[in-house]
Coordinates of C-alpha atoms and ligand atoms in Angstrom, one line a residue:
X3 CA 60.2 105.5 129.1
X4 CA 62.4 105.6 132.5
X5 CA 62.4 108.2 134.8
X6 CA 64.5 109.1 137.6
X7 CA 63.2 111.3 140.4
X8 CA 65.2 113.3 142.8
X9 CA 63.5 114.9 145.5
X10 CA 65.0 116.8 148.4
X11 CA 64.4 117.0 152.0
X12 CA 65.6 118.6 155.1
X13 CA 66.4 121.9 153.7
X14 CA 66.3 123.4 150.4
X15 CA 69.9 124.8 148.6
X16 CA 71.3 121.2 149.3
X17 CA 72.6 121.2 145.5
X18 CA 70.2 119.0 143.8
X19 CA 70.5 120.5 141.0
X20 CA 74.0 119.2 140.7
X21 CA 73.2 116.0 142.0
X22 CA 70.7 115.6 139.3
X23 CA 72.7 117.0 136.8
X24 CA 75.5 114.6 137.6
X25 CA 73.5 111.7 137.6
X26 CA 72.6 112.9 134.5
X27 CA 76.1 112.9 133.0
X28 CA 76.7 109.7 134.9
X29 CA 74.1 108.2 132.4
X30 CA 76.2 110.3 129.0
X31 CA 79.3 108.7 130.3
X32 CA 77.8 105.5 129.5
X33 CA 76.0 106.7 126.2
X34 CA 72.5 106.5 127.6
X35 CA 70.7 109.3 125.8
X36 CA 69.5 111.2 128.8
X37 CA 67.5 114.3 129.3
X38 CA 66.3 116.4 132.8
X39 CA 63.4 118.4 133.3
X40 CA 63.1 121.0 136.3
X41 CA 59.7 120.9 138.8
X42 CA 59.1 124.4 140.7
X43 CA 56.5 124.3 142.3
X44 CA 56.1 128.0 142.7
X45 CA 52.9 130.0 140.7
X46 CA 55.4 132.0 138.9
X47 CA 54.4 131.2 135.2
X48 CA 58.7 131.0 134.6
X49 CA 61.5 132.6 137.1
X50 CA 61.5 135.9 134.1
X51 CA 59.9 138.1 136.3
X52 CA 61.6 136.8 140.0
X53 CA 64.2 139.2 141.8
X54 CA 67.8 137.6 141.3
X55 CA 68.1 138.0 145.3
X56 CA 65.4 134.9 145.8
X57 CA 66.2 133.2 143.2
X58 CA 69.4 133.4 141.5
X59 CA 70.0 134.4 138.0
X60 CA 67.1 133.8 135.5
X61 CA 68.8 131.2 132.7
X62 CA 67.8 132.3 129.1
X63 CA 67.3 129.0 127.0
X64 CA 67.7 129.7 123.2
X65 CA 64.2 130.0 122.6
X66 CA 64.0 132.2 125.1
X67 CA 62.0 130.8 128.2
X68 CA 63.4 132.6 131.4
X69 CA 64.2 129.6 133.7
X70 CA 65.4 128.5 137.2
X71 CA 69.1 128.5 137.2
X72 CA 69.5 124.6 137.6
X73 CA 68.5 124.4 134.1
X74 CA 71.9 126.2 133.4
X75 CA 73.9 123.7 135.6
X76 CA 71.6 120.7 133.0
X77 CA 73.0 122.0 130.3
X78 CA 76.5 122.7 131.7
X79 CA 76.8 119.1 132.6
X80 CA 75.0 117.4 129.9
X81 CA 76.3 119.6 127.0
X82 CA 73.2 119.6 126.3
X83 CA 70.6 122.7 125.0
X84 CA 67.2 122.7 126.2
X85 CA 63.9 124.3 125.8
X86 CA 61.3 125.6 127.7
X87 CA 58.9 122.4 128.5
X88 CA 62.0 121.4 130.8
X89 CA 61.1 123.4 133.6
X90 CA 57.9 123.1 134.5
X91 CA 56.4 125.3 136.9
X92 CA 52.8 125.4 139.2
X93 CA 51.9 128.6 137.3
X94 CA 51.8 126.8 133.7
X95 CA 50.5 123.5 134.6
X96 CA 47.4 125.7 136.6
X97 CA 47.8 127.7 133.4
X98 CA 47.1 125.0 131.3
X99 CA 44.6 122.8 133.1
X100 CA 42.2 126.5 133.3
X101 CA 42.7 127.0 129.7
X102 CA 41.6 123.5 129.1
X103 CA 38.7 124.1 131.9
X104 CA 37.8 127.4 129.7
X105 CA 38.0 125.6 126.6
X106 CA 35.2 123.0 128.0
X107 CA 37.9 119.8 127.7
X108 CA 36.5 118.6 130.5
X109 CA 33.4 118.1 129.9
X110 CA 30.8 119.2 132.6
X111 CA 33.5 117.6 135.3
X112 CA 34.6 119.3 138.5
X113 CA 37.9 120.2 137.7
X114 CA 40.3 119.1 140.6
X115 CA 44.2 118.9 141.8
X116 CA 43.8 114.7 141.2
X117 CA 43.0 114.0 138.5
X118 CA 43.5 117.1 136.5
X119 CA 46.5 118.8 138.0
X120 CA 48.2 115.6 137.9
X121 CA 47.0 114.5 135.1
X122 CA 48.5 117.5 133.1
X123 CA 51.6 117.0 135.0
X124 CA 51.7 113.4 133.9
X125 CA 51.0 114.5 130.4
X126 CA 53.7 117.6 130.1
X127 CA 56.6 115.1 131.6
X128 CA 55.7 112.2 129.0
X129 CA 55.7 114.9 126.1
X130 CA 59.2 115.9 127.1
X131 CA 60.1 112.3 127.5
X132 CA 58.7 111.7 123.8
X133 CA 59.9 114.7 121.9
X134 CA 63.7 114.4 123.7
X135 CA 64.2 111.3 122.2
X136 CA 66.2 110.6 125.8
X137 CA 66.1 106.9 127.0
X138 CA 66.1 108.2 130.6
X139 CA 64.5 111.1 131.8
X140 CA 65.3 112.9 135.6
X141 CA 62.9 115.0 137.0
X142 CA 64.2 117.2 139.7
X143 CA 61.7 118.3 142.0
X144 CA 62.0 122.0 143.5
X145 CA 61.7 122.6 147.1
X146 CA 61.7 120.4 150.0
X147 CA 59.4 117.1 150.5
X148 CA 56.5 118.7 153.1
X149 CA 56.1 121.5 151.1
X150 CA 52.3 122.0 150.4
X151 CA 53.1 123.4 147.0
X152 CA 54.8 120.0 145.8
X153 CA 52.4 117.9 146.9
X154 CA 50.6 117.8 143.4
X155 CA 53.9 117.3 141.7
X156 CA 54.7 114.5 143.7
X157 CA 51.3 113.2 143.5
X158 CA 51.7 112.7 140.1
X159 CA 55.2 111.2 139.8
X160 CA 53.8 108.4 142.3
X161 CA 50.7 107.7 140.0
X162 CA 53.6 108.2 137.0
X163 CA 55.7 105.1 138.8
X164 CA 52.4 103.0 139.1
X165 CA 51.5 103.7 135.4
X166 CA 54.7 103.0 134.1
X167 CA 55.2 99.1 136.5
X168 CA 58.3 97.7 137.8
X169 CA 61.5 98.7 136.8
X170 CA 60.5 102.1 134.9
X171 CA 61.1 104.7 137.7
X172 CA 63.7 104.9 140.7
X173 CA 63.1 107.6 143.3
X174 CA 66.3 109.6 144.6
X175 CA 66.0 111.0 147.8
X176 CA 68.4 114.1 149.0
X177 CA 69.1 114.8 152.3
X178 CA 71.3 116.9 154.9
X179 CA 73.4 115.1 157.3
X180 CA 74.7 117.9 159.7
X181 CA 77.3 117.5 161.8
X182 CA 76.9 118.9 165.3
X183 CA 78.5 119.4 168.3
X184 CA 82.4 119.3 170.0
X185 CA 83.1 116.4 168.0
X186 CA 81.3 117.3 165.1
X187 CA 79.4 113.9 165.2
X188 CA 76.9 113.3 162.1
X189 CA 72.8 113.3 162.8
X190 CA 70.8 111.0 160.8
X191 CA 67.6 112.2 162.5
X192 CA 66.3 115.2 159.8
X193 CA 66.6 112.5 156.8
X194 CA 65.0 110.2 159.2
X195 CA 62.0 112.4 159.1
X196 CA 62.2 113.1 155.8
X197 CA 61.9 109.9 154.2
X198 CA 59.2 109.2 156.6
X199 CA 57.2 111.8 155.1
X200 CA 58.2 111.1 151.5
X201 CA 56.9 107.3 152.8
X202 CA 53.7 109.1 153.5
X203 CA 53.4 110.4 150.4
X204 CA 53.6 107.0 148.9
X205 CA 57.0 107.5 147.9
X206 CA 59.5 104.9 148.9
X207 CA 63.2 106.2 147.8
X208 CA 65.7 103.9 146.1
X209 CA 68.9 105.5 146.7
X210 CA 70.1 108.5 149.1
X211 CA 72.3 111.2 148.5
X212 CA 73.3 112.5 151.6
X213 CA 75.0 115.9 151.3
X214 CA 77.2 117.6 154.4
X215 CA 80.5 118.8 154.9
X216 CA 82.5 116.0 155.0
X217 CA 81.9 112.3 153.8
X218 CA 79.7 110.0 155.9
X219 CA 81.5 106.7 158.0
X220 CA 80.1 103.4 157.4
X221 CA 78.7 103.2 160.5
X222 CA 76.4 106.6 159.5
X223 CA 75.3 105.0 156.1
X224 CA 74.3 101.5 158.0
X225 CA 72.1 103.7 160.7
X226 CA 70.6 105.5 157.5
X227 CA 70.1 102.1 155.7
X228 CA 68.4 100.3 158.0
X229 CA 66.2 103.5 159.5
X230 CA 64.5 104.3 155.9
X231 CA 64.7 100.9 154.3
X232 CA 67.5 101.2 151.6
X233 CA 70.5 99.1 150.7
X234 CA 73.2 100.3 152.1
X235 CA 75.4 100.1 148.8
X236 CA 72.3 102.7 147.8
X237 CA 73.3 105.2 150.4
X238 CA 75.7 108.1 148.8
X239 CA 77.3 110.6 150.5
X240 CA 78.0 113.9 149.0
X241 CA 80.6 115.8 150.8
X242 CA 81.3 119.4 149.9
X243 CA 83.5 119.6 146.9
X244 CA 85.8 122.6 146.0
X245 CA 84.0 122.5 142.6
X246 CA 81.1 121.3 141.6
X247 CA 82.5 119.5 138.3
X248 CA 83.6 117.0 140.8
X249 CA 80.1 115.1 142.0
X250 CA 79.8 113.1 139.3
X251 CA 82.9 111.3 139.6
X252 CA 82.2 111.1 143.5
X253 CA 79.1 109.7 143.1
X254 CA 80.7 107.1 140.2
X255 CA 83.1 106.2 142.7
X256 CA 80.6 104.9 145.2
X257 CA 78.9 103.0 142.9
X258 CA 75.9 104.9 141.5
X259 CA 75.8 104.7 138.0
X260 CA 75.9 100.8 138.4
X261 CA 72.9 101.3 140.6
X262 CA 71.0 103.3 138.5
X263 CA 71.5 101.1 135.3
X264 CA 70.8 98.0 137.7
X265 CA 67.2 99.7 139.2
X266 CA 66.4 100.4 135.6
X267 CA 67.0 97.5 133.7
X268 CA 69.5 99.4 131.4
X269 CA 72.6 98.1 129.5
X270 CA 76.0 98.1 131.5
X271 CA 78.7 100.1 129.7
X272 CA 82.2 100.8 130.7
X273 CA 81.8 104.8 131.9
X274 CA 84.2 107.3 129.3
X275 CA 85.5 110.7 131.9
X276 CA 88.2 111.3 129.8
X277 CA 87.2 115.0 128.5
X278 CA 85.7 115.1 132.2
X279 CA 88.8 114.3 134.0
X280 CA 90.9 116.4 131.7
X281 CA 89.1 119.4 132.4
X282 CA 89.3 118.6 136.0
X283 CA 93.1 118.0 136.1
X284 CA 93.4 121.2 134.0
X285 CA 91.2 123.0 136.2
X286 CA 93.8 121.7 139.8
X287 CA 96.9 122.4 137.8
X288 CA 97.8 126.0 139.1
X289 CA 99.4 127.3 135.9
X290 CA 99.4 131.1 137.2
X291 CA 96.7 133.1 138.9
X292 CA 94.3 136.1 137.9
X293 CA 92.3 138.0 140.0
X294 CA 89.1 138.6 137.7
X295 CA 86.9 141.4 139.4
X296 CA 82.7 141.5 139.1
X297 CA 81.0 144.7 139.3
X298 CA 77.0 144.5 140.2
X299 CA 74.1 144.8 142.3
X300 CA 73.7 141.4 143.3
X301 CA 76.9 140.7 144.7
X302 CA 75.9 139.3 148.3
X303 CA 74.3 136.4 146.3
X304 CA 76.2 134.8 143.9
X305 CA 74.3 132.7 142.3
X306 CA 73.0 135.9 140.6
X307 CA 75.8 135.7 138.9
X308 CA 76.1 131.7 138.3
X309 CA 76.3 131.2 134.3
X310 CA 79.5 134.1 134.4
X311 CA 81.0 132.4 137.1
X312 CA 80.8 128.8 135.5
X313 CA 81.8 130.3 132.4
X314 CA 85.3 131.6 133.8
X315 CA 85.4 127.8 135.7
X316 CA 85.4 126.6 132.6
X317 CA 88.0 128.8 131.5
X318 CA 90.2 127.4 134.3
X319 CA 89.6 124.0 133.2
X320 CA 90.8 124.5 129.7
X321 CA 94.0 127.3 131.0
X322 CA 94.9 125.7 134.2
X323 CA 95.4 129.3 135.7
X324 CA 93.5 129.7 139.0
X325 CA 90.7 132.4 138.5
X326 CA 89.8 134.3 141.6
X327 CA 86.8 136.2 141.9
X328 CA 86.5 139.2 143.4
X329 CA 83.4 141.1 144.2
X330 CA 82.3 144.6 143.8
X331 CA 79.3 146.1 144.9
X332 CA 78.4 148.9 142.3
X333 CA 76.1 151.0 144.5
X334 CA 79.2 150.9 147.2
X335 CA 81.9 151.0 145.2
X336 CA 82.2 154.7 144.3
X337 CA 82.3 155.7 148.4
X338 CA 84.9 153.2 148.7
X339 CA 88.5 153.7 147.9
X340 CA 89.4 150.7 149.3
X341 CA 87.6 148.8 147.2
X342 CA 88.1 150.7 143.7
X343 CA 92.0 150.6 145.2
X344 CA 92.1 146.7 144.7
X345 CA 89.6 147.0 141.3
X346 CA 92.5 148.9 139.7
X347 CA 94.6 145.9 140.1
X348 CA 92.3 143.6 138.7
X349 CA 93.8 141.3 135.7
X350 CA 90.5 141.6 134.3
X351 CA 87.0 143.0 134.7
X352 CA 83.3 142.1 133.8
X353 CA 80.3 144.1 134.4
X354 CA 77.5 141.4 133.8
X355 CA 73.4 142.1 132.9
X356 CA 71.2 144.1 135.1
X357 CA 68.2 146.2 135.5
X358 CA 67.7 149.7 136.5
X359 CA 69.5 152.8 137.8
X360 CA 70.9 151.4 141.3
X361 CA 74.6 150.8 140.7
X362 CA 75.0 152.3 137.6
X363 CA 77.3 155.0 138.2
X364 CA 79.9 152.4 140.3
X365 CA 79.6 150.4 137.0
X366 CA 80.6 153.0 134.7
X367 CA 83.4 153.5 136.9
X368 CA 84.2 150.4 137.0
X369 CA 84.5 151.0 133.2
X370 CA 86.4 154.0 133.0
X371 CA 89.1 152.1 134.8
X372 CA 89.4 149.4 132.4
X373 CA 89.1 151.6 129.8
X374 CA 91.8 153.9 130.8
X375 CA 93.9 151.7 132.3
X376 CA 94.3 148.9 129.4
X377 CA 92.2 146.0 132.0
X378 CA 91.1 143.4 130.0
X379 CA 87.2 144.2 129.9
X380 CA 84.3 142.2 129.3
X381 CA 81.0 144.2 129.6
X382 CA 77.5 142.0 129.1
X383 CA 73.8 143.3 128.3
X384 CA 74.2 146.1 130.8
X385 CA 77.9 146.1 130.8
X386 CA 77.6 146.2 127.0
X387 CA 75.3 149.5 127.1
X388 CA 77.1 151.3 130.7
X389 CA 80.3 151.1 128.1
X390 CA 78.6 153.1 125.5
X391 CA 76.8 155.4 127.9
X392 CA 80.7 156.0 129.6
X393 CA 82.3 156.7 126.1
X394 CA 79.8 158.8 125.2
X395 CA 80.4 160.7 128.9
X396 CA 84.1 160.9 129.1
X397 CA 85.4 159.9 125.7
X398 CA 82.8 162.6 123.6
X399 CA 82.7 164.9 126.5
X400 CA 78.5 164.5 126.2
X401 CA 77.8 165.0 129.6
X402 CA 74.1 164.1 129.9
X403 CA 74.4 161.1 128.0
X404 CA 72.4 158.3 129.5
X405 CA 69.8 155.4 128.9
X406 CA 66.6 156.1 128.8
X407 CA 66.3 153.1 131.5
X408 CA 67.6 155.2 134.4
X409 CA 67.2 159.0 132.4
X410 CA 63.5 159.1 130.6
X411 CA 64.1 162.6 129.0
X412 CA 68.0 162.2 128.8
X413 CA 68.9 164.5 126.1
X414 CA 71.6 162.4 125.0
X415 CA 69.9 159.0 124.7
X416 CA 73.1 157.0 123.7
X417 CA 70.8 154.1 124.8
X418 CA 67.0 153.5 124.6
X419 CA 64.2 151.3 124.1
X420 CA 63.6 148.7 121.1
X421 CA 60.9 149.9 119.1
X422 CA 59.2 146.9 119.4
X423 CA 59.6 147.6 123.1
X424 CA 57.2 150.7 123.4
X425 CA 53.8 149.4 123.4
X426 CA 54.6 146.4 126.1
X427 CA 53.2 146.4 129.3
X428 CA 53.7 143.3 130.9
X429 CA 57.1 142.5 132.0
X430 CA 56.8 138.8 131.8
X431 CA 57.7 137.2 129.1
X432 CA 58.4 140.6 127.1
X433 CA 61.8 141.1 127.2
X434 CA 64.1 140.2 123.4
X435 CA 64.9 137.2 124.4
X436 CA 66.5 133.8 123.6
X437 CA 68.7 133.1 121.1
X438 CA 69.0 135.7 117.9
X439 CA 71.8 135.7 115.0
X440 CA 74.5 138.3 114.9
X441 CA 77.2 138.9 112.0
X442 CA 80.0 139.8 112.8
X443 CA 82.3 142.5 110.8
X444 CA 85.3 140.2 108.9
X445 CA 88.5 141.4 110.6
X446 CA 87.6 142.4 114.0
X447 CA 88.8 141.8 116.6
X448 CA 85.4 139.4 117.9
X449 CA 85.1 137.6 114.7
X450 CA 88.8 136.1 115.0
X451 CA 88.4 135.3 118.5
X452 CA 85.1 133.4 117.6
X453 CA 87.0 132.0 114.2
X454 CA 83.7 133.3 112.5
X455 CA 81.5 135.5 111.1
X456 CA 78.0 134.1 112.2
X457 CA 77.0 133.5 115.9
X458 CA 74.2 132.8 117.3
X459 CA 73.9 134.5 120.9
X460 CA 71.0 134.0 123.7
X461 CA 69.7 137.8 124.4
X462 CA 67.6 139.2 127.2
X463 CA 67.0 143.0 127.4
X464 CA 64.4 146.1 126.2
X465 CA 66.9 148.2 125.8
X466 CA 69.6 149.0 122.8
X467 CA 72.4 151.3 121.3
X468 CA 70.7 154.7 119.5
X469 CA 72.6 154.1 116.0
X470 CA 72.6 158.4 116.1
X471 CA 76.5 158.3 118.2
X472 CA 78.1 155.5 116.1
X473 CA 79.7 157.6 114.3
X474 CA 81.2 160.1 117.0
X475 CA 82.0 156.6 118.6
X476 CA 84.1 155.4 115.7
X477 CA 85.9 158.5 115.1
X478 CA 87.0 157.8 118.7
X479 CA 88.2 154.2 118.4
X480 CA 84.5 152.6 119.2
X481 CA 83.7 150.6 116.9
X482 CA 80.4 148.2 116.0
X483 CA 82.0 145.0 115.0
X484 CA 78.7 143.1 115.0
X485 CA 74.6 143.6 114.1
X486 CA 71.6 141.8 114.2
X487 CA 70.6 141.2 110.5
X488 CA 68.1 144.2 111.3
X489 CA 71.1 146.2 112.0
X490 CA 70.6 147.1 115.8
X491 CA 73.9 146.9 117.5
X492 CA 75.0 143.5 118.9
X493 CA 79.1 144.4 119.6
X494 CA 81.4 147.6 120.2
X495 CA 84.6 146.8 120.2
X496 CA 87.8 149.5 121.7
X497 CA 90.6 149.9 119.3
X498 CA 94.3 150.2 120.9
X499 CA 93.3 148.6 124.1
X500 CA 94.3 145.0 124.8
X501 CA 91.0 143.6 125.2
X502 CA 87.5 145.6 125.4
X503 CA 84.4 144.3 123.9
X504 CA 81.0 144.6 124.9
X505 CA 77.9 142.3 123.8
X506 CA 74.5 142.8 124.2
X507 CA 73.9 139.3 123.9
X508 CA 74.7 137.1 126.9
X509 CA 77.7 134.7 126.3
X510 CA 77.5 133.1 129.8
X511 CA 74.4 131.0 129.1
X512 CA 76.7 128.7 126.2
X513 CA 79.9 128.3 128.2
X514 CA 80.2 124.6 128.9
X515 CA 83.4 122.9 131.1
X516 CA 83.9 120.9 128.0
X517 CA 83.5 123.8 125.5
X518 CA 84.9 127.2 127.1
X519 CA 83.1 130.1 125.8
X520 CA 85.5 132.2 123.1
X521 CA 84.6 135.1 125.1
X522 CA 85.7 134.4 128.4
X523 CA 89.0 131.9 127.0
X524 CA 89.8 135.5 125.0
X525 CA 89.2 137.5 128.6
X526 CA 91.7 135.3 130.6
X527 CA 94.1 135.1 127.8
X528 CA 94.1 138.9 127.3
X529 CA 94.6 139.2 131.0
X530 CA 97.4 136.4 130.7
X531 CA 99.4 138.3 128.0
X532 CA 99.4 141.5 130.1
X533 CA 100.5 139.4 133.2
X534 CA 103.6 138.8 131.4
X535 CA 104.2 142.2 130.6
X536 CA 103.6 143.5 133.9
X537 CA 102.9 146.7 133.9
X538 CA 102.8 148.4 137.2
X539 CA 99.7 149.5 139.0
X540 CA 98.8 153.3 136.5
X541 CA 99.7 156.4 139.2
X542 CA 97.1 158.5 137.8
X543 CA 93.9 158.0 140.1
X544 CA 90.7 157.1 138.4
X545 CA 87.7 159.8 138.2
X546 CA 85.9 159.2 141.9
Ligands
LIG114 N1 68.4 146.6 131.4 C1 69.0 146.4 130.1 C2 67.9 146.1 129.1 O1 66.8 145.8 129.4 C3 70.0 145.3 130.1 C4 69.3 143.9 130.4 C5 70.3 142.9 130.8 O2 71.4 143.3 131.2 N2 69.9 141.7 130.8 O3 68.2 146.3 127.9

């Protein structure tokens, strides 16, 4: 077993999650089977029940544990699915060790942080080692080094490299390097301090990444080698990239896979980027540009929003148009003309997942646009049931139409709650989740963009189509074009519009640079096609 820690000091949001993820493809490129398993060290049991605004978006694996969004970016650079034992949190280990306590496992012992938190730390990371199969696993640890609540975790990776001897275990250190005043000149102090107190720890690091705006001068890297005691070949630096699919090729230009396979005795193979650099010379080539418009709730933060915006990255990488995102608040956006002025001349529009009745009515008019005006639309979970609730509103003239999510006693519930939904009281955990089968109806218009009839789709939500409007739907030109094998709705699809297809199901979380989700690649290319005939911007205003 070899492991590969990456801590983080200075300040958090440094991107460690892509620096671990592309030292985890630096490993692929060589064909060392690699897997990565995500520490936070929060008492959250998993990020399902966390506000999106902390946080970020919660990642649905496909079986359905609701994780930090870094296990997204794993899987995105490893092509790689995982499952819920990679992200460990302080709320399961504790979980764990009290159920063991409860249980009497520990025999009349005082049960404490070392050995027993550690221990079960320890054990969780070598059962994800074991059952992976992976030659290498990384462990990225949450949060900053200082941070009482990753003591324990680092604890244990320290007793982990002892246990495991020479050779087994290299420790990866990220850092900020600001660069500060007039003459913008770069401060090695803060990693200084950092590695000090990593040192402290009993942590000495082998390599570190040191992230800022622009790349660090030899003279910075010697001052950083010879303060915290590390080669100076062994000190990276990770400027700011225009996208993120770009690290792992900077960080394979300055030596580090070399490094890593050097500090852990593993074999020295020639690195393949060929599908890596395609994408990326795809992804530059400025064949054409879209403005793609995103209407939600959480649009100050964007990484609430992180798997949809990957997704249509990916899309740029395979179609070589540039993809710019524009963002919509949807509790703002019916007050503001402006705004709705520039969504009408979006090439295409999304309205992702979300929770509650905030927002809802600038979403459905975000809708109604793309449904009367012919945008390519793509609507997702919420955006999936809004649709139906806005067709069922303006299409069917049902005025009170709602879901029973923002209207309990609507009289019109076009949407409500799962029947297995009714008796669940906690929220954690609850939700239908992870991923679920969904057939899809021979000759539509989703089964020949996905080239079949069988899918399998990671889901997240309480809430579903009432089957009592399908028809009235149909007779309009709404159509179900795919169902769970229980029958609940999975896909309405619009006839005699270019592109509009809602899913219940959330197609972001399997869109991968080297694999573009069918979804989103349809999205663009709908958008594309109506580029070229260029309609002009629809006179009629929009309902406001
Ligand atoms: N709030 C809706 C539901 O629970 C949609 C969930 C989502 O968009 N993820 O069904």
């Amino acid at each position: 077993m070899k492991v590969i820690v990456v801590s983080g000091g200075v300040i958090s949001g440094l991107g460690k999650g892509i620096t671990t993820s592309s030292l985890g493809r630096l490993l692929k490129a060589r064909n060392i089977g690699v897997t990565i398993v995500k520490i936070d060290p929060y008492l959250n049991v998993d990020a399902g029940t966390m506000n999106p605004y902390q946080h970020g978006e919660v990642f649905v694996l496909d079986d359905g544990t609701e994780a930090d969004l870094d296990l997204g970016n794993y899987e995105r650079f490893l092509g790689q699915s995982l499952h819920g034992a990679h992200n460990l949190t302080t709320g399961k280990i504790y979980r764990a060790v009290i159920e063991r306590e409860r249980r009497g496992e520990y025999l009349g012992n005082t049960v404490q942080i070392i050995p027993h938190v550690t221990g079960e730390i320890k054990r969780t990371i070598r059962e994800v080692a074991l059952a992976s199969g992976a030659e290498v696993v990384l462990v990225e640890v949450g949060g900053t080094v200082g941070d009482i609540e990753s003591m324990p975790f680092l604890e244990a990776l320290r007793e982990l490299s002892y246990e495991l001897g020479e050779g087994h275990m290299a420790f990866v250190h990220t850092t900020l390097v600001p660069f500060v005043g007039p003459v913008g000149e770069a401060k090695t102090k803060p990693t200084q301090h950092s590695v000090r107190e990593l040192r402290a720890i009993g942590i000495r690091p082998n390599m570190i990444m040191a992230r800022g705006s622009a790349p660090l001068a030899p003279d910075i890297k010697a001052k950083i080698s010879l303060f915290c005691d590390v080669p100076p070949e062994a000190v990276i630096s990770i400027p700011d990239q225009p996208v993120i699919y770009e690290v792992p090729l900077v960080l394979e230009a300055q030596g580090v896979g070399a490094l890593l396979v050097k500090l852990l005795g593993l074999p020295e193979r020639e690195p393949d980027y060929t599908a890596w650099k395609e994408f990326l010379s795809t992804y530059r080539s400025q064949r054409g540009h879209l403005e793609v418009g995103i209407v939600g709730k959480y649009t100050d933060l964007h990484d609430a929003y992180l798997s949809h915006i990957e997704a249509l990255h990916h899309v740029q990488g395979r179609l070589g148009c540039t993809i710019d995102l524009q963002w919509y608040d949807a509790e703002d956006l019916p007050r503001n003309p402006v705004a709705l002025g520039r969504l009408r001349r979006s090439d295409a529009l999304v309205v992702p997942g979300g929770f509650g009745s905030r927002g809802v009515e600038g979403k459905m008019l975000a809708i109604e646009l793309a449904r009367s005006q012919k945008i390519p639309y793509l609507g997702v979970c919420y955006g999936f049931q809004m649709a139906a609730v806005e067709f069922a509103r303006h299409e069917l003239g049902i005025v009170g139409a709602n879901t029973t999510e923002v209207d309990p006693h609507s009289p019109d519930p076009v949407v409500g709650l799962l029947e297995q939904q009714k008796a669940v009281s906690d929220l954690g955990g609850t939700m239908r989740l992870g991923a679920q089968k969904v057939e899809l109806t021979p000759g539509s218009k989703v089964a020949g963009i996905y080239g079949r009839e069988e899918i399998w789709e990671r889901h997240r939500h309480r809430y579903e189509i009432n089957p009592a409007y399908l028809e009235r739907f149909a007779a309009h030109g709404l159509r179900v074009t795919g169902r769970a094998p229980d029958g609940r709705v999975e896909v309405l699809e619009l006839a005699d519009h270019p592109f509009f297809l809602g899913v219940q199901y959330h197609p972001e979380f399997l869109s991968r640079p080297e694999a573009p989700h069918p979804l989103y690649l349809a999205l663009v290319r709908a958008a594309l096609a109506r580029q070229e005939v260029a309609p002009p911007v629809a006179a009629t205003p929009a309902r406001a």
